[in-house]
CSV table of C-alpha atoms and ligand atoms in Angstrom, one decimal:
chain,number,residue,atom,x,y,z
M,1,UNK,CA,-0.8,-13.5,6.1
M,2,UNK,CA,-3.7,-11.1,4.8
M,3,UNK,CA,-2.3,-7.6,4.4
M,4,UNK,CA,-3.7,-5.0,7.0
M,5,UNK,CA,-4.7,-1.4,5.1
M,6,UNK,CA,-1.5,0.6,5.5
M,7,UNK,CA,-1.4,4.3,6.3
M,8,UNK,CA,-0.3,6.6,3.0
M,9,UNK,CA,0.9,10.1,3.1
M,10,UNK,CA,-2.1,12.4,2.4
M,11,UNK,CA,-0.2,14.6,-0.3
M,12,UNK,CA,2.8,14.3,-2.4
M,13,UNK,CA,4.0,17.1,-0.6
M,14,UNK,CA,3.6,15.2,2.7
M,15,UNK,CA,6.2,12.5,1.9
M,16,UNK,CA,8.9,15.1,0.4
M,17,UNK,CA,8.2,17.2,3.9
M,18,UNK,CA,8.5,14.1,5.9
M,19,UNK,CA,11.6,12.7,4.1
M,20,UNK,CA,13.2,16.1,4.5
M,21,UNK,CA,12.3,16.0,7.9
M,22,UNK,CA,13.8,13.0,8.4
M,23,UNK,CA,17.1,14.1,6.1
M,24,UNK,CA,17.2,17.7,7.9
M,25,UNK,CA,18.7,17.7,11.6
M,26,UNK,CA,20.8,17.3,14.0
M,27,UNK,CA,23.0,15.9,11.1
M,28,UNK,CA,23.3,19.1,9.1
M,29,UNK,CA,23.1,21.4,12.3
M,30,UNK,CA,25.1,20.0,14.9
M,31,UNK,CA,27.1,17.4,13.3
M,32,UNK,CA,28.2,18.7,9.8
M,33,UNK,CA,29.8,21.4,11.1
M,34,UNK,CA,32.1,19.7,14.0
M,35,UNK,CA,33.0,17.1,11.6
M,36,UNK,CA,33.9,19.4,9.0
M,37,UNK,CA,36.1,21.4,11.9
M,38,UNK,CA,38.0,18.3,12.8
M,39,UNK,CA,38.8,17.1,9.5
M,40,UNK,CA,40.1,20.2,8.2
M,41,UNK,CA,36.9,22.3,6.8
M,42,UNK,CA,36.8,22.7,2.8
M,43,UNK,CA,38.7,19.7,1.5
M,44,UNK,CA,36.5,17.6,3.7
M,45,UNK,CA,33.4,19.4,2.4
M,46,UNK,CA,34.2,18.9,-1.2
M,47,UNK,CA,34.4,15.0,-0.2
M,48,UNK,CA,31.1,15.0,1.6
M,49,UNK,CA,29.5,16.7,-1.3
M,50,UNK,CA,31.1,14.3,-4.3
M,51,UNK,CA,29.9,11.4,-2.0
M,52,UNK,CA,26.2,12.9,-1.9
M,53,UNK,CA,26.3,13.1,-5.8
M,54,UNK,CA,27.8,9.8,-6.6
M,55,UNK,CA,26.8,7.5,-3.9
M,56,UNK,CA,24.3,8.8,-1.9
M,57,UNK,CA,21.7,10.1,-4.7
M,58,UNK,CA,21.7,6.6,-6.6
M,59,UNK,CA,21.1,4.8,-3.5
M,60,UNK,CA,18.6,7.1,-2.2
M,61,UNK,CA,16.6,6.3,-5.3
M,62,UNK,CA,17.2,2.8,-5.0
M,63,UNK,CA,16.1,2.8,-1.0
M,64,UNK,CA,12.6,4.6,-1.7
M,65,UNK,CA,12.2,2.1,-4.8
M,66,UNK,CA,12.5,-0.9,-2.5
M,67,UNK,CA,9.9,0.7,0.0
M,68,UNK,CA,7.4,1.9,-2.2
M,69,UNK,CA,7.2,-1.0,-4.3
M,70,UNK,CA,7.1,-3.8,-1.6
M,71,UNK,CA,5.0,-1.5,1.0
M,72,UNK,CA,6.8,-2.7,3.6
M,73,UNK,CA,9.5,-2.2,6.5
M,74,UNK,CA,13.0,-3.2,5.6
M,75,UNK,CA,13.1,-6.7,6.9
M,76,UNK,CA,9.5,-7.4,5.5
M,77,UNK,CA,10.8,-5.7,1.9
M,78,UNK,CA,13.9,-8.0,1.8
M,79,UNK,CA,11.7,-10.7,2.7
M,80,UNK,CA,9.1,-10.0,-0.1
M,81,UNK,CA,11.8,-9.5,-2.7
M,82,UNK,CA,13.9,-12.0,-2.2
M,83,UNK,CA,13.3,-14.4,0.6
M,84,UNK,CA,17.2,-15.3,1.2
M,85,UNK,CA,18.1,-15.1,4.9
M,86,UNK,CA,21.0,-12.9,4.1
M,87,UNK,CA,19.3,-10.1,2.2
M,88,UNK,CA,16.6,-10.3,5.3
M,89,UNK,CA,19.5,-9.7,7.7
M,90,UNK,CA,20.6,-6.6,5.8
M,91,UNK,CA,17.0,-5.0,6.4
M,92,UNK,CA,17.6,-6.2,10.2
M,93,UNK,CA,21.2,-4.4,10.3
M,94,UNK,CA,19.4,-1.5,9.3
M,95,UNK,CA,16.8,-1.8,12.2
M,96,UNK,CA,20.0,-2.2,14.4
M,97,UNK,CA,21.6,0.6,13.4
M,98,UNK,CA,18.3,2.8,13.8
M,99,UNK,CA,18.0,1.6,17.2
M,100,UNK,CA,21.7,2.7,17.7
M,101,UNK,CA,21.7,6.0,16.2
M,102,UNK,CA,18.4,7.0,18.2
M,103,UNK,CA,20.2,6.0,21.3
M,104,UNK,CA,23.0,8.9,21.0
M,105,UNK,CA,21.0,11.2,18.6
M,106,UNK,CA,18.3,11.7,21.4
M,107,UNK,CA,21.1,12.9,23.9
M,108,UNK,CA,22.4,15.8,21.7
M,109,UNK,CA,18.5,16.5,20.9
M,110,UNK,CA,18.5,16.7,24.8
M,111,UNK,CA,21.1,19.1,24.9
M,112,UNK,CA,18.7,21.5,22.4
M,113,UNK,CA,16.0,21.0,24.5
M,114,UNK,CA,17.8,22.1,27.7
M,115,UNK,CA,19.4,25.1,25.6
M,116,UNK,CA,16.0,26.4,25.1
M,117,UNK,CA,15.4,26.9,28.8
M,118,UNK,CA,18.9,28.2,29.2
M,119,UNK,CA,18.1,30.9,26.6
M,120,UNK,CA,15.0,31.7,28.4
M,121,UNK,CA,16.7,31.9,31.7
M,122,UNK,CA,19.3,35.0,30.1
M,123,UNK,CA,22.1,32.4,30.7
M,124,UNK,CA,23.4,33.5,27.1
M,125,UNK,CA,24.2,37.2,28.3
M,126,UNK,CA,27.8,36.3,29.8
M,127,UNK,CA,29.5,35.2,26.8
M,128,UNK,CA,31.9,38.1,25.7
M,129,UNK,CA,34.6,36.4,27.0
M,130,UNK,CA,36.6,33.5,24.6
M,131,UNK,CA,35.7,30.2,26.0
M,132,UNK,CA,32.9,31.3,28.3
M,133,UNK,CA,30.3,29.6,26.3
M,134,UNK,CA,32.5,26.5,25.8
M,135,UNK,CA,32.8,26.3,29.7
M,136,UNK,CA,29.0,26.7,30.4
M,137,UNK,CA,28.3,24.1,27.9
M,138,UNK,CA,30.9,21.7,29.9
M,139,UNK,CA,29.3,22.4,33.0
M,140,UNK,CA,26.1,21.1,32.0
M,141,UNK,CA,26.8,18.3,30.4
M,142,UNK,CA,29.3,17.1,33.4
M,143,UNK,CA,25.9,17.0,35.2
M,144,UNK,CA,24.3,13.3,35.4
M,145,UNK,CA,20.9,14.9,35.9
M,146,UNK,CA,20.8,17.5,33.3
M,147,UNK,CA,22.1,14.9,30.6
M,148,UNK,CA,20.0,12.2,31.1
M,149,UNK,CA,16.9,14.2,32.4
M,150,UNK,CA,16.6,16.3,29.2
M,151,UNK,CA,17.7,12.9,27.1
M,152,UNK,CA,14.5,11.1,28.6
M,153,UNK,CA,12.2,14.2,27.9
M,154,UNK,CA,13.5,14.2,24.1
M,155,UNK,CA,12.7,10.3,24.2
M,156,UNK,CA,9.2,10.7,25.6
M,157,UNK,CA,8.5,13.6,22.8
M,158,UNK,CA,9.7,11.2,20.2
M,159,UNK,CA,7.5,8.3,21.5
M,160,UNK,CA,4.6,10.7,21.6
M,161,UNK,CA,4.4,11.5,17.8
M,162,UNK,CA,4.9,8.3,16.7
M,163,UNK,CA,2.4,6.8,18.8
M,164,UNK,CA,0.0,8.9,17.1
M,165,UNK,CA,1.1,7.6,13.3
M,166,UNK,CA,2.1,8.4,10.3
M,167,UNK,CA,-0.2,11.1,9.1
M,168,UNK,CA,-1.3,12.8,12.2
M,169,UNK,CA,2.0,13.0,14.2
M,170,UNK,CA,4.7,12.8,11.7
M,171,UNK,CA,3.3,14.4,8.5
M,172,UNK,CA,1.7,17.4,10.3
M,173,UNK,CA,4.6,18.7,12.7
M,174,UNK,CA,6.8,18.8,9.3
M,175,UNK,CA,5.0,21.0,7.5
M,176,UNK,CA,4.9,23.8,9.5
M,177,UNK,CA,8.6,23.7,11.2
M,178,UNK,CA,10.8,22.8,8.4
M,179,UNK,CA,10.3,25.9,6.6
M,180,UNK,CA,10.6,28.6,9.6
M,181,UNK,CA,13.6,26.3,10.3
M,182,UNK,CA,15.0,27.8,7.2
M,183,UNK,CA,14.4,31.1,7.4
M,184,UNK,CA,15.8,31.5,10.8
M,185,UNK,CA,19.0,29.7,9.4
M,186,UNK,CA,18.9,32.6,6.6
M,187,UNK,CA,18.3,35.2,9.1
M,188,UNK,CA,21.6,33.8,11.5
M,189,UNK,CA,23.7,33.3,8.0
M,190,UNK,CA,23.2,37.0,7.3
M,191,UNK,CA,24.4,37.9,11.1
M,192,UNK,CA,27.5,35.6,11.0
M,193,UNK,CA,28.6,36.9,7.7
M,194,UNK,CA,28.6,40.7,8.9
M,195,UNK,CA,30.8,39.7,12.1
M,196,UNK,CA,34.3,41.0,12.0
M,197,UNK,CA,36.6,38.6,10.9
M,198,UNK,CA,34.1,36.4,9.2
M,199,UNK,CA,36.2,36.1,5.8
M,200,UNK,CA,38.4,33.3,7.6
M,201,UNK,CA,35.5,31.4,8.3
M,202,UNK,CA,34.3,31.2,4.5
M,203,UNK,CA,37.9,30.4,4.0
M,204,UNK,CA,38.1,27.6,6.1
M,205,UNK,CA,34.7,26.2,4.4
M,206,UNK,CA,35.8,26.8,0.9
M,207,UNK,CA,39.3,26.8,0.4
M,208,UNK,CA,40.4,23.3,0.5
M,209,UNK,CA,43.7,22.1,2.0
M,210,UNK,CA,44.2,18.6,0.8
M,211,UNK,CA,46.9,17.5,2.3
M,212,UNK,CA,44.6,16.9,5.4
M,213,UNK,CA,42.7,14.1,3.6
M,214,UNK,CA,43.5,10.3,4.6
M,215,UNK,CA,41.4,7.3,4.2
M,216,UNK,CA,39.7,8.0,7.0
M,217,UNK,CA,38.4,11.4,6.5
M,218,UNK,CA,36.9,9.7,3.3
M,219,UNK,CA,35.0,7.2,5.2
M,220,UNK,CA,33.9,10.0,7.5
M,221,UNK,CA,33.0,12.0,4.5
M,222,UNK,CA,31.1,9.0,3.4
M,223,UNK,CA,29.3,8.4,6.8
M,224,UNK,CA,28.4,11.7,7.1
M,225,UNK,CA,26.6,11.5,3.8
M,226,UNK,CA,24.5,8.7,4.4
M,227,UNK,CA,23.8,9.8,8.2
M,228,UNK,CA,22.6,13.4,6.9
M,229,UNK,CA,20.0,12.2,4.3
M,230,UNK,CA,19.0,8.8,6.9
M,231,UNK,CA,20.3,6.5,4.3
M,232,UNK,CA,21.3,3.0,4.4
M,233,UNK,CA,19.4,1.7,7.2
M,234,UNK,CA,15.7,1.9,6.0
M,235,UNK,CA,14.4,5.2,7.1
M,236,UNK,CA,13.9,6.4,3.6
M,237,UNK,CA,12.9,2.9,2.7
M,238,UNK,CA,10.1,2.8,5.1
M,239,UNK,CA,9.0,6.6,4.4
M,240,UNK,CA,8.5,5.4,0.9
M,241,UNK,CA,6.5,2.4,2.2
M,242,UNK,CA,3.9,4.9,2.5
M,243,UNK,CA,4.2,6.8,-0.5
M,244,UNK,CA,1.6,6.5,-3.6
M,245,UNK,CA,2.8,5.0,-6.9
M,246,UNK,CA,1.7,8.4,-8.3
M,247,UNK,CA,4.8,10.1,-6.8
M,248,UNK,CA,8.1,10.7,-8.6
M,249,UNK,CA,10.6,9.0,-6.9
M,250,UNK,CA,13.5,10.8,-8.8
M,251,UNK,CA,12.6,13.9,-8.3
M,252,UNK,CA,11.6,13.7,-4.8
M,253,UNK,CA,14.8,12.5,-4.0
M,254,UNK,CA,16.5,15.4,-5.7
M,255,UNK,CA,14.2,17.5,-3.8
M,256,UNK,CA,15.4,15.6,-0.2
M,257,UNK,CA,19.0,16.1,-1.3
M,258,UNK,CA,18.9,19.7,-2.3
M,259,UNK,CA,16.9,20.7,0.8
M,260,UNK,CA,19.4,18.9,3.0
M,261,UNK,CA,22.6,19.9,1.5
M,262,UNK,CA,21.6,23.6,1.2
M,263,UNK,CA,20.8,23.4,5.1
M,264,UNK,CA,24.0,22.1,5.9
M,265,UNK,CA,26.0,24.3,4.2
M,266,UNK,CA,24.1,27.5,5.5
M,267,UNK,CA,24.6,25.9,9.1
M,268,UNK,CA,28.5,25.7,8.2
M,269,UNK,CA,28.6,29.5,7.4
M,270,UNK,CA,26.6,30.4,10.5
M,271,UNK,CA,29.0,28.2,12.9
M,272,UNK,CA,32.4,29.1,11.2
M,273,UNK,CA,31.8,32.5,10.6
M,274,UNK,CA,31.4,32.8,14.2
M,275,UNK,CA,34.0,30.0,15.0
M,276,UNK,CA,36.5,32.5,13.4
M,277,UNK,CA,35.0,35.8,14.5
M,278,UNK,CA,35.0,34.6,17.9
M,279,UNK,CA,38.6,33.0,18.3
M,280,UNK,CA,37.1,29.7,19.1
M,281,UNK,CA,38.5,26.3,18.0
M,282,UNK,CA,36.6,24.7,14.7
M,283,UNK,CA,38.4,21.4,16.4
M,284,UNK,CA,36.3,20.9,19.7
M,285,UNK,CA,34.3,18.3,18.5
M,286,UNK,CA,30.4,17.8,19.5
M,287,UNK,CA,29.8,20.8,21.6
M,288,UNK,CA,31.0,22.9,18.6
M,289,UNK,CA,27.6,24.7,18.1
M,290,UNK,CA,26.7,24.9,22.0
M,291,UNK,CA,30.1,26.5,22.0
M,292,UNK,CA,29.5,29.1,19.3
M,293,UNK,CA,25.9,29.6,18.5
M,294,UNK,CA,25.4,31.7,22.3
M,295,UNK,CA,28.0,33.9,21.4
M,296,UNK,CA,26.8,34.9,18.3
M,297,UNK,CA,22.9,35.3,20.1
M,298,UNK,CA,24.8,37.8,22.5
M,299,UNK,CA,25.7,39.9,19.7
M,300,UNK,CA,22.5,40.4,17.8
M,301,UNK,CA,19.7,42.5,18.4
M,302,UNK,CA,16.8,40.6,20.3
M,303,UNK,CA,19.5,37.8,20.7
M,304,UNK,CA,17.2,36.1,23.2
M,305,UNK,CA,14.4,35.8,21.4
M,306,UNK,CA,16.5,34.6,18.3
M,307,UNK,CA,18.2,31.8,20.5
M,308,UNK,CA,15.0,30.6,22.0
M,309,UNK,CA,13.5,30.2,18.9
M,310,UNK,CA,16.7,28.9,17.3
M,311,UNK,CA,16.7,26.0,19.5
M,312,UNK,CA,13.1,25.3,19.7
M,313,UNK,CA,13.2,24.9,15.9
M,314,UNK,CA,16.6,22.8,16.5
M,315,UNK,CA,15.0,20.3,19.0
M,316,UNK,CA,11.8,19.9,16.5
M,317,UNK,CA,14.3,19.5,13.5
M,318,UNK,CA,15.9,16.6,15.6
M,319,UNK,CA,12.1,15.5,16.4
M,320,UNK,CA,11.3,14.8,13.0
M,321,UNK,CA,14.5,12.8,12.3
M,322,UNK,CA,14.3,10.6,15.6
M,323,UNK,CA,10.8,9.7,15.0
M,324,UNK,CA,11.9,8.4,11.4
M,325,UNK,CA,14.4,6.5,13.3
M,326,UNK,CA,11.9,4.7,15.9
M,327,UNK,CA,9.5,4.5,13.1
M,328,UNK,CA,12.0,2.0,11.5
M,329,UNK,CA,11.8,-0.3,14.5
M,330,UNK,CA,8.0,0.1,15.1
M,331,UNK,CA,7.1,-0.2,11.6
M,332,UNK,CA,8.8,-4.0,11.7
M,333,UNK,CA,7.1,-5.0,14.8
M,334,UNK,CA,3.7,-3.8,13.5
M,335,UNK,CA,4.3,-5.4,9.9
M,336,UNK,CA,5.8,-8.4,10.6
M,337,UNK,CA,5.3,-9.5,14.2
M,338,UNK,CA,1.9,-8.3,14.3
M,339,UNK,CA,2.5,-6.1,17.6
M,340,UNK,CA,0.3,-2.9,18.4
M,341,UNK,CA,1.8,0.2,17.2
M,342,UNK,CA,1.4,1.3,20.6
M,343,UNK,CA,3.3,-1.8,22.4
M,344,UNK,CA,6.1,-1.2,19.7
M,345,UNK,CA,6.6,2.0,20.5
M,346,UNK,CA,6.7,1.7,24.5
M,347,UNK,CA,8.8,-1.2,24.5
M,348,UNK,CA,11.5,0.1,21.9
M,349,UNK,CA,11.3,3.5,23.1
M,350,UNK,CA,12.2,2.3,26.6
M,351,UNK,CA,14.8,0.1,25.5
M,352,UNK,CA,16.2,2.9,23.3
M,353,UNK,CA,16.2,4.8,26.4
M,354,UNK,CA,18.5,2.5,28.2
M,355,UNK,CA,20.8,2.1,25.2
M,356,UNK,CA,21.3,5.7,25.5
M,357,UNK,CA,22.3,6.1,28.9
M,358,UNK,CA,26.2,5.3,28.8
M,359,UNK,CA,26.2,7.9,25.8
M,360,UNK,CA,24.2,10.7,28.0
M,361,UNK,CA,27.2,9.4,31.1
M,362,UNK,CA,29.9,9.9,28.2
M,363,UNK,CA,30.3,13.5,29.4
M,364,UNK,CA,30.4,13.1,32.7
M,365,UNK,CA,31.1,9.6,34.7
M,366,UNK,CA,31.8,7.7,31.8
M,367,UNK,CA,34.3,10.2,30.2
M,368,UNK,CA,37.4,8.3,30.8
M,369,UNK,CA,36.2,5.1,29.8
M,370,UNK,CA,37.4,4.3,26.1
M,371,UNK,CA,37.0,1.5,23.9
M,372,UNK,CA,39.4,2.0,20.8
M,373,UNK,CA,39.9,5.5,21.7
M,374,UNK,CA,36.3,6.6,21.8
M,375,UNK,CA,33.8,7.3,24.5
M,376,UNK,CA,30.7,5.1,24.7
M,377,UNK,CA,28.7,8.0,22.5
M,378,UNK,CA,31.7,8.4,20.0
M,379,UNK,CA,31.4,4.5,19.5
M,380,UNK,CA,28.1,4.3,19.0
M,381,UNK,CA,28.4,7.5,16.5
M,382,UNK,CA,31.5,5.4,14.3
M,383,UNK,CA,30.1,2.0,14.3
M,384,UNK,CA,26.3,3.3,13.0
M,385,UNK,CA,27.2,6.2,11.0
M,386,UNK,CA,30.4,5.3,9.6
M,387,UNK,CA,30.3,1.3,9.2
M,388,UNK,CA,26.8,0.3,9.6
M,389,UNK,CA,25.1,2.5,7.0
M,390,UNK,CA,27.5,2.7,4.3
M,391,UNK,CA,27.4,-1.1,4.6
M,392,UNK,CA,24.0,-1.0,4.4
M,393,UNK,CA,24.2,1.3,0.8
M,394,UNK,CA,26.8,-1.3,0.0
M,395,UNK,CA,24.0,-3.8,0.1
M,396,UNK,CA,21.3,-2.0,-1.0
M,397,UNK,CA,23.1,-1.3,-4.3
M,398,UNK,CA,24.1,-4.7,-4.7
M,399,UNK,CA,20.5,-6.0,-4.5
M,400,UNK,CA,18.6,-3.3,-6.7
M,401,UNK,CA,21.8,-3.6,-9.2
M,402,UNK,CA,22.3,-7.2,-9.5
M,403,UNK,CA,20.0,-9.5,-7.2
M,404,UNK,CA,16.6,-8.0,-7.8
M,405,UNK,CA,16.9,-6.9,-11.2
M,406,UNK,CA,16.5,-4.0,-13.4
M,407,UNK,CA,13.7,-5.6,-15.5
M,408,UNK,CA,11.5,-5.7,-12.3
M,409,UNK,CA,13.0,-2.5,-10.6
M,410,UNK,CA,12.8,-0.2,-13.6
M,411,UNK,CA,9.2,-0.5,-14.5
M,412,UNK,CA,8.5,0.2,-10.5
M,413,UNK,CA,10.8,3.1,-10.9
M,414,UNK,CA,9.4,4.4,-13.9
M,415,UNK,CA,5.5,4.8,-12.3
M,416,UNK,CA,5.1,8.3,-11.6
M,417,UNK,CA,7.9,9.5,-13.6
M,418,UNK,CA,7.2,8.5,-16.9
M,419,UNK,CA,7.3,11.8,-18.2
M,420,UNK,CA,10.8,12.4,-16.9
M,421,UNK,CA,12.2,9.0,-18.0
M,422,UNK,CA,10.8,9.6,-21.6
M,423,UNK,CA,11.9,13.0,-22.0
M,424,UNK,CA,15.5,12.3,-20.6
M,425,UNK,CA,16.5,8.5,-20.9
M,426,UNK,CA,19.7,9.0,-20.0
M,427,UNK,CA,18.9,9.5,-16.7
M,428,UNK,CA,18.1,6.0,-16.4
M,429,UNK,CA,21.0,4.9,-18.1
M,430,UNK,CA,23.0,6.7,-15.6
M,431,UNK,CA,21.2,5.6,-12.7
M,432,UNK,CA,21.4,2.0,-13.7
M,433,UNK,CA,25.0,2.5,-14.1
M,434,UNK,CA,26.1,4.0,-11.0
M,435,UNK,CA,23.7,1.5,-8.7
M,436,UNK,CA,25.4,-1.3,-10.2
M,437,UNK,CA,29.3,-0.2,-10.5
M,438,UNK,CA,29.7,3.2,-9.3
M,439,UNK,CA,28.2,3.1,-5.8
M,440,UNK,CA,29.2,-0.6,-4.8
M,441,UNK,CA,32.6,-0.4,-5.6
M,442,UNK,CA,33.2,3.1,-4.4
M,443,UNK,CA,31.9,2.4,-0.7
M,444,UNK,CA,33.9,-1.1,-1.2
M,445,UNK,CA,36.9,0.7,-1.3
M,446,UNK,CA,36.2,3.5,1.2
M,447,UNK,CA,35.4,0.6,3.6
M,448,UNK,CA,38.7,-1.3,2.9
M,449,UNK,CA,40.9,1.7,3.2
M,450,UNK,CA,39.4,2.9,6.5
M,451,UNK,CA,40.2,-0.9,7.7
M,452,UNK,CA,43.7,-0.3,6.6
M,453,UNK,CA,43.2,-3.3,4.2
M,454,UNK,CA,44.0,-1.1,0.9
H,1,LIG,N1,19.4,12.3,9.0
H,1,LIG,C1,19.3,12.7,10.6
H,1,LIG,C2,20.3,13.9,10.3
H,1,LIG,O1,20.8,14.6,9.7
H,1,LIG,O2,19.9,14.7,11.3
H,1,LIG,C3,19.8,11.5,11.1
H,1,LIG,C4,19.1,10.3,10.7
H,1,LIG,C5,17.9,10.5,10.8
H,1,LIG,C6,20.2,9.6,10.4
H,1,LIG,C7,17.4,9.2,10.6
H,1,LIG,C8,19.7,8.1,10.0
H,1,LIG,C9,18.2,8.1,10.0
H,1,LIG,F1,17.3,6.9,9.7
């Protein structure tokens, strides 16, 4: 089949910003604080950082490399490099994970959209009493119309951007908004640190109590490392497929990781200084930032302005991640099934919306409907983040380390990074060892342990 000319990022920075746009999102600002809160704070955070450094970093390089080498979507890429049905199915599993993640991700993104309106309407002025902000959140999410309505609005926005394609939609949006979000988080961090009682939040974040760690905590830390970096399901592979051979893959991966980790840690400081200064509970689950941040805004001069700006930027950060989720599915149908981009966006946007409805209802009519002790929303999150993404990472590292072969992978990795590997040849050796042994063995052990098998 003749290859259709494919779009590419317009510049080197284009890839980094778009990939960082995919990585930085609700995973950093919404999910990281609440899972850290549920899993005991500092000890969990150290485990998470360890997972990033020794597992996620080499896998991220591998994933981008497969994408850039093949210039295909996850399924097409494995087809091209191996052709074996098993590996094609691994690509397919990534597409399925993307579809599942987007379905609940867009529900939370909808909350963020809804909070822009709450902030503009001045609803954040009544939150001086402990618990009032949390009660406000619970009230909102108990409304089916509010939950499903904003979820639908967010899906429509995501579809609109993916519809317009890589450069016009995805790249342009990320360039302006990402730096702005970063600056605002730093302002909020300063406000958080100067709140009375902030030091208890810092203690919770950075003073580990190892007794709280179990096999399941390690799996959640690993799942969070994959989720936050958009790793293990082909999003980075797909973005890498629009990258030029002149770009430096290891340095780009490092940039993405540094940015993503900084945003998560800063968000942790913002949220936990506020949680402890206001006497909130760190363990309330997915509503955590919606419980605490409005209180911080009420305690700031110009609070309404900052609140509106914050939820606009959070929604945009969510959007730059959501488009990468939808893009994976769309790229597959465009590349391999010859669908038009427009048709793929409309069909899969609609199916994602359908799958997301039970997640949106998990906070109201389906709140008591539990599978394995989890709501539908919790189950989607658990299966995709904690099972499918690490499993995807396991297969990607086995594929690059053992199946594709370093004699083919390494020359491709060196393109654009010649100087780096000439000056520091040990980096290549280290990557080979990690991708071949450390990453697959560790992921395998963590999965077995969490399943109770070891
Ligand atoms: N990395 C995104 C975040 O932290 O919000 C979430 C995500 C996006 C996960 C894209 C997976 C993905 F493919």
